[in-house]
mmCIF file of C-alpha atoms in Angstrom:
data_model
loop_
_atom_site.group_PDB
_atom_site.id
_atom_site.type_symbol
_atom_site.label_atom_id
_atom_site.label_comp_id
_atom_site.label_asym_id
_atom_site.label_seq_id
_atom_site.Cartn_x
_atom_site.Cartn_y
_atom_site.Cartn_z
ATOM 1 C CA ASP A 57 0.000 0.000 0.000
ATOM 2 C CA GLN A 58 1.556 3.269 -1.130
ATOM 3 C CA SER A 59 -1.107 5.583 0.308
ATOM 4 C CA ALA A 60 1.271 6.625 3.117
ATOM 5 C CA LEU A 61 3.699 7.951 0.514
ATOM 6 C CA LYS A 62 1.205 10.514 -0.796
ATOM 7 C CA GLN A 63 2.034 12.798 2.127
ATOM 8 C CA VAL A 64 5.854 12.715 1.900
ATOM 9 C CA ASP A 65 8.065 15.502 0.620
ATOM 10 C CA GLY A 66 10.889 13.141 -0.318
ATOM 11 C CA ILE A 67 12.181 9.594 0.061
ATOM 12 C CA LEU A 68 15.614 8.539 1.279
ATOM 13 C CA VAL A 69 16.764 4.936 1.162
ATOM 14 C CA PRO A 70 19.984 4.595 3.178
ATOM 15 C CA GLY A 71 22.700 1.989 3.128
ATOM 16 C CA GLY A 72 22.255 -1.464 4.550
ATOM 17 C CA PHE A 73 22.965 -5.124 4.017
ATOM 18 C CA GLY A 74 20.786 -8.135 3.367
ATOM 19 C CA GLU A 75 17.518 -8.915 1.644
ATOM 20 C CA ARG A 76 15.064 -7.834 4.336
ATOM 21 C CA GLY A 77 12.531 -5.267 3.116
ATOM 22 C CA ILE A 78 14.081 -4.923 -0.345
ATOM 23 C CA GLU A 79 10.916 -5.251 -2.440
ATOM 24 C CA GLY A 80 9.072 -2.734 -0.240
ATOM 25 C CA LYS A 81 11.931 -0.251 -0.592
ATOM 26 C CA MET A 82 11.799 -0.694 -4.354
ATOM 27 C CA ARG A 83 8.044 0.027 -4.364
ATOM 28 C CA GLY A 84 8.832 3.298 -2.567
ATOM 29 C CA ILE A 85 11.576 4.101 -5.100
ATOM 30 C CA LYS A 86 9.194 3.381 -7.978
ATOM 31 C CA TYR A 87 6.595 5.649 -6.389
ATOM 32 C CA ALA A 88 9.146 8.469 -6.076
ATOM 33 C CA ARG A 89 10.267 8.021 -9.683
ATOM 34 C CA GLU A 90 6.768 7.869 -11.152
ATOM 35 C CA ASN A 91 5.291 10.680 -9.035
ATOM 36 C CA GLN A 92 8.160 13.176 -9.263
ATOM 37 C CA ILE A 93 8.880 12.903 -5.514
ATOM 38 C CA PRO A 94 12.478 13.824 -4.598
ATOM 39 C CA TYR A 95 14.550 10.678 -4.078
ATOM 40 C CA PHE A 96 18.003 10.209 -2.564
ATOM 41 C CA GLY A 97 19.587 6.763 -2.401
ATOM 42 C CA ILE A 98 22.727 6.115 -0.378
ATOM 43 C CA CYS A 99 24.754 2.955 -1.119
ATOM 44 C CA LEU A 100 22.058 0.249 -1.036
ATOM 45 C CA GLY A 101 19.594 3.033 -1.927
ATOM 46 C CA LEU A 102 21.515 3.642 -5.185
ATOM 47 C CA GLN A 103 21.691 -0.078 -5.900
ATOM 48 C CA LEU A 104 17.948 -0.562 -5.382
ATOM 49 C CA ALA A 105 17.145 2.473 -7.545
ATOM 50 C CA VAL A 106 19.212 0.902 -10.336
ATOM 51 C CA ILE A 107 17.420 -2.460 -9.947
ATOM 52 C CA GLU A 108 13.981 -0.794 -9.899
ATOM 53 C CA PHE A 109 14.775 1.313 -12.957
ATOM 54 C CA ALA A 110 16.283 -1.658 -14.808
ATOM 55 C CA ARG A 111 13.169 -3.766 -14.164
ATOM 56 C CA ASN A 112 10.473 -1.194 -14.770
ATOM 57 C CA VAL A 113 11.957 1.222 -17.314
ATOM 58 C CA ALA A 114 14.860 -0.478 -19.105
ATOM 59 C CA GLY A 115 12.942 -3.746 -19.555
ATOM 60 C CA ILE A 116 15.471 -5.948 -17.741
ATOM 61 C CA LYS A 117 12.733 -7.911 -15.969
ATOM 62 C CA GLN A 118 15.078 -10.180 -13.995
ATOM 63 C CA ALA A 119 17.349 -7.347 -12.833
ATOM 64 C CA ASN A 120 18.691 -8.037 -9.374
ATOM 65 C CA SER A 121 21.748 -7.916 -7.154
ATOM 66 C CA ALA A 122 24.230 -10.717 -6.619
ATOM 67 C CA GLU A 123 23.778 -9.978 -2.915
ATOM 68 C CA PHE A 124 20.227 -11.343 -3.160
ATOM 69 C CA ASP A 125 20.585 -13.838 -6.025
ATOM 70 C CA ARG A 126 24.131 -15.083 -6.640
ATOM 71 C CA GLU A 127 23.170 -16.917 -9.827
ATOM 72 C CA GLY A 128 20.834 -14.223 -11.147
ATOM 73 C CA LYS A 129 20.482 -13.926 -14.900
ATOM 74 C CA ASP A 130 20.685 -10.124 -14.900
ATOM 75 C CA ASN A 131 22.570 -8.949 -11.819
ATOM 76 C CA VAL A 132 22.814 -5.243 -12.548
ATOM 77 C CA ILE A 133 24.491 -5.029 -9.130
ATOM 78 C CA ASP A 134 27.433 -7.377 -8.678
ATOM 79 C CA LEU A 135 30.927 -7.806 -7.306
ATOM 80 C CA THR A 136 33.731 -6.434 -9.459
ATOM 81 C CA GLU A 137 36.039 -8.948 -11.137
ATOM 82 C CA LYS A 138 38.727 -8.085 -8.584
ATOM 83 C CA GLN A 139 36.298 -8.756 -5.724
ATOM 84 C CA LYS A 140 35.224 -12.063 -7.302
ATOM 85 C CA GLU A 141 38.882 -13.081 -7.531
ATOM 86 C CA THR A 142 39.429 -12.236 -3.855
ATOM 87 C CA GLU A 143 36.273 -14.130 -2.908
ATOM 88 C CA SER A 144 37.335 -17.196 -4.910
ATOM 89 C CA LYS A 145 40.441 -17.343 -2.726
ATOM 90 C CA GLY A 146 38.207 -17.912 0.312
ATOM 91 C CA ASN A 147 37.858 -14.358 1.589
ATOM 92 C CA ASP A 148 34.146 -13.744 1.068
ATOM 93 C CA LYS A 149 33.486 -10.860 3.472
ATOM 94 C CA GLY A 150 35.837 -8.085 4.581
ATOM 95 C CA GLY A 151 38.404 -8.724 1.853
ATOM 96 C CA THR A 152 35.859 -7.960 -0.847
ATOM 97 C CA MET A 153 34.581 -4.816 0.795
ATOM 98 C CA ARG A 154 35.337 -1.401 -0.641
ATOM 99 C CA LEU A 155 36.259 0.671 2.410
ATOM 100 C CA GLY A 156 37.562 4.185 2.928
ATOM 101 C CA ALA A 157 37.646 7.354 0.881
ATOM 102 C CA TYR A 158 37.800 7.286 -2.909
ATOM 103 C CA PRO A 159 37.806 10.129 -5.423
ATOM 104 C CA CYS A 160 34.742 10.663 -7.573
ATOM 105 C CA LYS A 161 34.758 12.688 -10.774
ATOM 106 C CA ILE A 162 31.500 14.495 -11.382
ATOM 107 C CA LEU A 163 30.936 14.104 -15.104
ATOM 108 C CA ASN A 164 28.510 16.854 -16.076
ATOM 109 C CA LYS A 165 28.111 20.410 -14.814
ATOM 110 C CA ASP A 166 24.391 20.258 -15.652
ATOM 111 C CA SER A 167 23.865 17.311 -13.296
ATOM 112 C CA LYS A 168 22.224 17.161 -9.900
ATOM 113 C CA ALA A 169 25.542 15.800 -8.602
ATOM 114 C CA TRP A 170 27.325 18.980 -9.729
ATOM 115 C CA LYS A 171 24.594 21.156 -8.192
ATOM 116 C CA ALA A 172 25.101 19.349 -4.878
ATOM 117 C CA TYR A 173 28.926 19.555 -4.797
ATOM 118 C CA ARG A 174 29.930 22.348 -7.220
ATOM 119 C CA GLN A 175 33.327 20.815 -7.961
ATOM 120 C CA ASP A 176 34.826 18.374 -10.453
ATOM 121 C CA ILE A 177 36.456 15.939 -8.016
ATOM 122 C CA ILE A 178 35.086 14.991 -4.614
ATOM 123 C CA SER A 179 36.215 12.418 -2.075
ATOM 124 C CA GLU A 180 33.697 10.367 -0.123
ATOM 125 C CA ARG A 181 33.881 7.288 2.067
ATOM 126 C CA HIS A 182 32.656 3.821 1.153
ATOM 127 C CA ARG A 183 31.553 0.700 3.017
ATOM 128 C CA HIS A 184 30.055 -1.844 0.634
ATOM 129 C CA ARG A 185 30.745 -4.948 -1.427
ATOM 130 C CA TYR A 186 28.523 -4.610 -4.478
ATOM 131 C CA GLU A 187 28.756 -2.213 -7.427
ATOM 132 C CA VAL A 188 26.663 -1.208 -10.418
ATOM 133 C CA SER A 189 27.613 -3.680 -13.161
ATOM 134 C CA ASN A 190 29.202 -1.686 -15.989
ATOM 135 C CA PRO A 191 27.902 -3.905 -18.845
ATOM 136 C CA TYR A 192 24.340 -2.688 -18.093
ATOM 137 C CA LEU A 193 25.123 1.040 -18.186
ATOM 138 C CA ALA A 194 24.332 1.547 -21.882
ATOM 139 C CA LYS A 195 20.814 0.081 -21.457
ATOM 140 C CA LEU A 196 20.132 2.186 -18.361
ATOM 141 C CA GLU A 197 21.434 5.381 -19.943
ATOM 142 C CA ALA A 198 19.443 4.766 -23.134
ATOM 143 C CA LYS A 199 16.295 4.825 -20.989
ATOM 144 C CA GLY A 200 17.190 7.949 -19.004
ATOM 145 C CA MET A 201 19.200 7.012 -15.914
ATOM 146 C CA VAL A 202 22.702 8.403 -16.291
ATOM 147 C CA VAL A 203 26.025 8.102 -14.526
ATOM 148 C CA SER A 204 26.835 11.503 -13.055
ATOM 149 C CA GLY A 205 29.858 10.529 -10.959
ATOM 150 C CA LYS A 206 32.572 7.901 -11.474
ATOM 151 C CA TYR A 207 35.594 6.487 -9.743
ATOM 152 C CA LEU A 208 38.039 6.609 -12.629
ATOM 153 C CA GLY A 209 39.972 3.559 -11.625
ATOM 154 C CA ASP A 210 43.065 2.277 -10.018
ATOM 155 C CA LYS A 211 46.013 0.411 -11.515
ATOM 156 C CA SER A 212 43.618 -2.179 -12.952
ATOM 157 C CA GLY A 213 41.804 0.558 -14.903
ATOM 158 C CA THR A 214 38.399 -0.405 -13.512
ATOM 159 C CA GLU A 215 35.957 2.504 -13.518
ATOM 160 C CA LEU A 216 33.083 2.309 -11.056
ATOM 161 C CA VAL A 217 29.762 4.122 -10.816
ATOM 162 C CA GLU A 218 29.701 6.521 -7.887
ATOM 163 C CA MET A 219 26.534 8.492 -8.686
ATOM 164 C CA MET A 220 23.512 7.955 -10.935
ATOM 165 C CA GLU A 221 20.546 10.180 -11.536
ATOM 166 C CA ILE A 222 17.511 10.740 -13.714
ATOM 167 C CA PRO A 223 17.930 14.147 -15.396
ATOM 168 C CA ALA A 224 14.249 14.335 -16.414
ATOM 169 C CA HIS A 225 13.143 13.981 -12.763
ATOM 170 C CA PRO A 226 13.074 17.022 -10.434
ATOM 171 C CA TRP A 227 15.450 15.268 -7.969
ATOM 172 C CA PHE A 228 16.327 11.592 -8.328
ATOM 173 C CA LEU A 229 19.915 10.876 -7.297
ATOM 174 C CA GLY A 230 21.769 7.915 -5.844
ATOM 175 C CA CYS A 231 25.342 7.654 -4.643
ATOM 176 C CA GLN A 232 27.372 4.528 -3.940
ATOM 177 C CA PHE A 233 29.313 6.266 -1.171
ATOM 178 C CA HIS A 234 28.172 7.471 2.258
ATOM 179 C CA PRO A 235 28.125 11.291 2.387
ATOM 180 C CA GLU A 236 26.878 11.083 5.978
ATOM 181 C CA PHE A 237 30.265 9.659 7.037
ATOM 182 C CA LEU A 238 31.890 13.074 6.477
ATOM 183 C CA SER A 239 29.103 15.248 7.889
ATOM 184 C CA LYS A 240 29.585 17.089 11.148
#
C-alpha cells in the first residue's frame, strides 16, 4: 500500500545489508520516480534504484543484485572482477569490501551531482561490497538514468559508478558512497 507515501516531501533509502525489506523499498523508489517525488539513495539506496529502474523502465525484468541472487540472470548489481577473484580465494566478506575514501569525478556540470557539490572531483567514504555492473550502463542510460559521478579507476583501470541520476526527474539521485560519514 503506497497511500502513506502521498504525504511525503521526499524519500531517502539509506545503506544497509541483506535482503530484508528490499521489495518494499523498491516500491517506494518506484513511487518516487513515477510521481516526481524527490529521491536520494545512499549505497544500497543507489543499488535498489538501479534495480527498480532496470526492471520497470529499461525492460530488464530479472534485474537483481548478486547480494540477493548469486546466480541471477541479470545482476545489474554485482561484485567487481577483482572482488570475485578475492572471494574465490576464500575471503568472502571483509576482503571484498570497498572501504575508505575514494575520489569521484562528477561528469557533467548540468547534473544534480554537480549542483550538490559544485566541484569536479570529490572524495567520499565507502563501506560496501557490491557495485553497479558496468555492462548494463548503456541500457540504463538509453532509458534515461545516467552516470553523473565515477571512480576513474586504479592500476587495474576499472571505472566504477559513484553516482547515478535521472535528469528528467526534479530530484532523483543515488550515490554509492556514504556522504553522511563526512558530515559534522
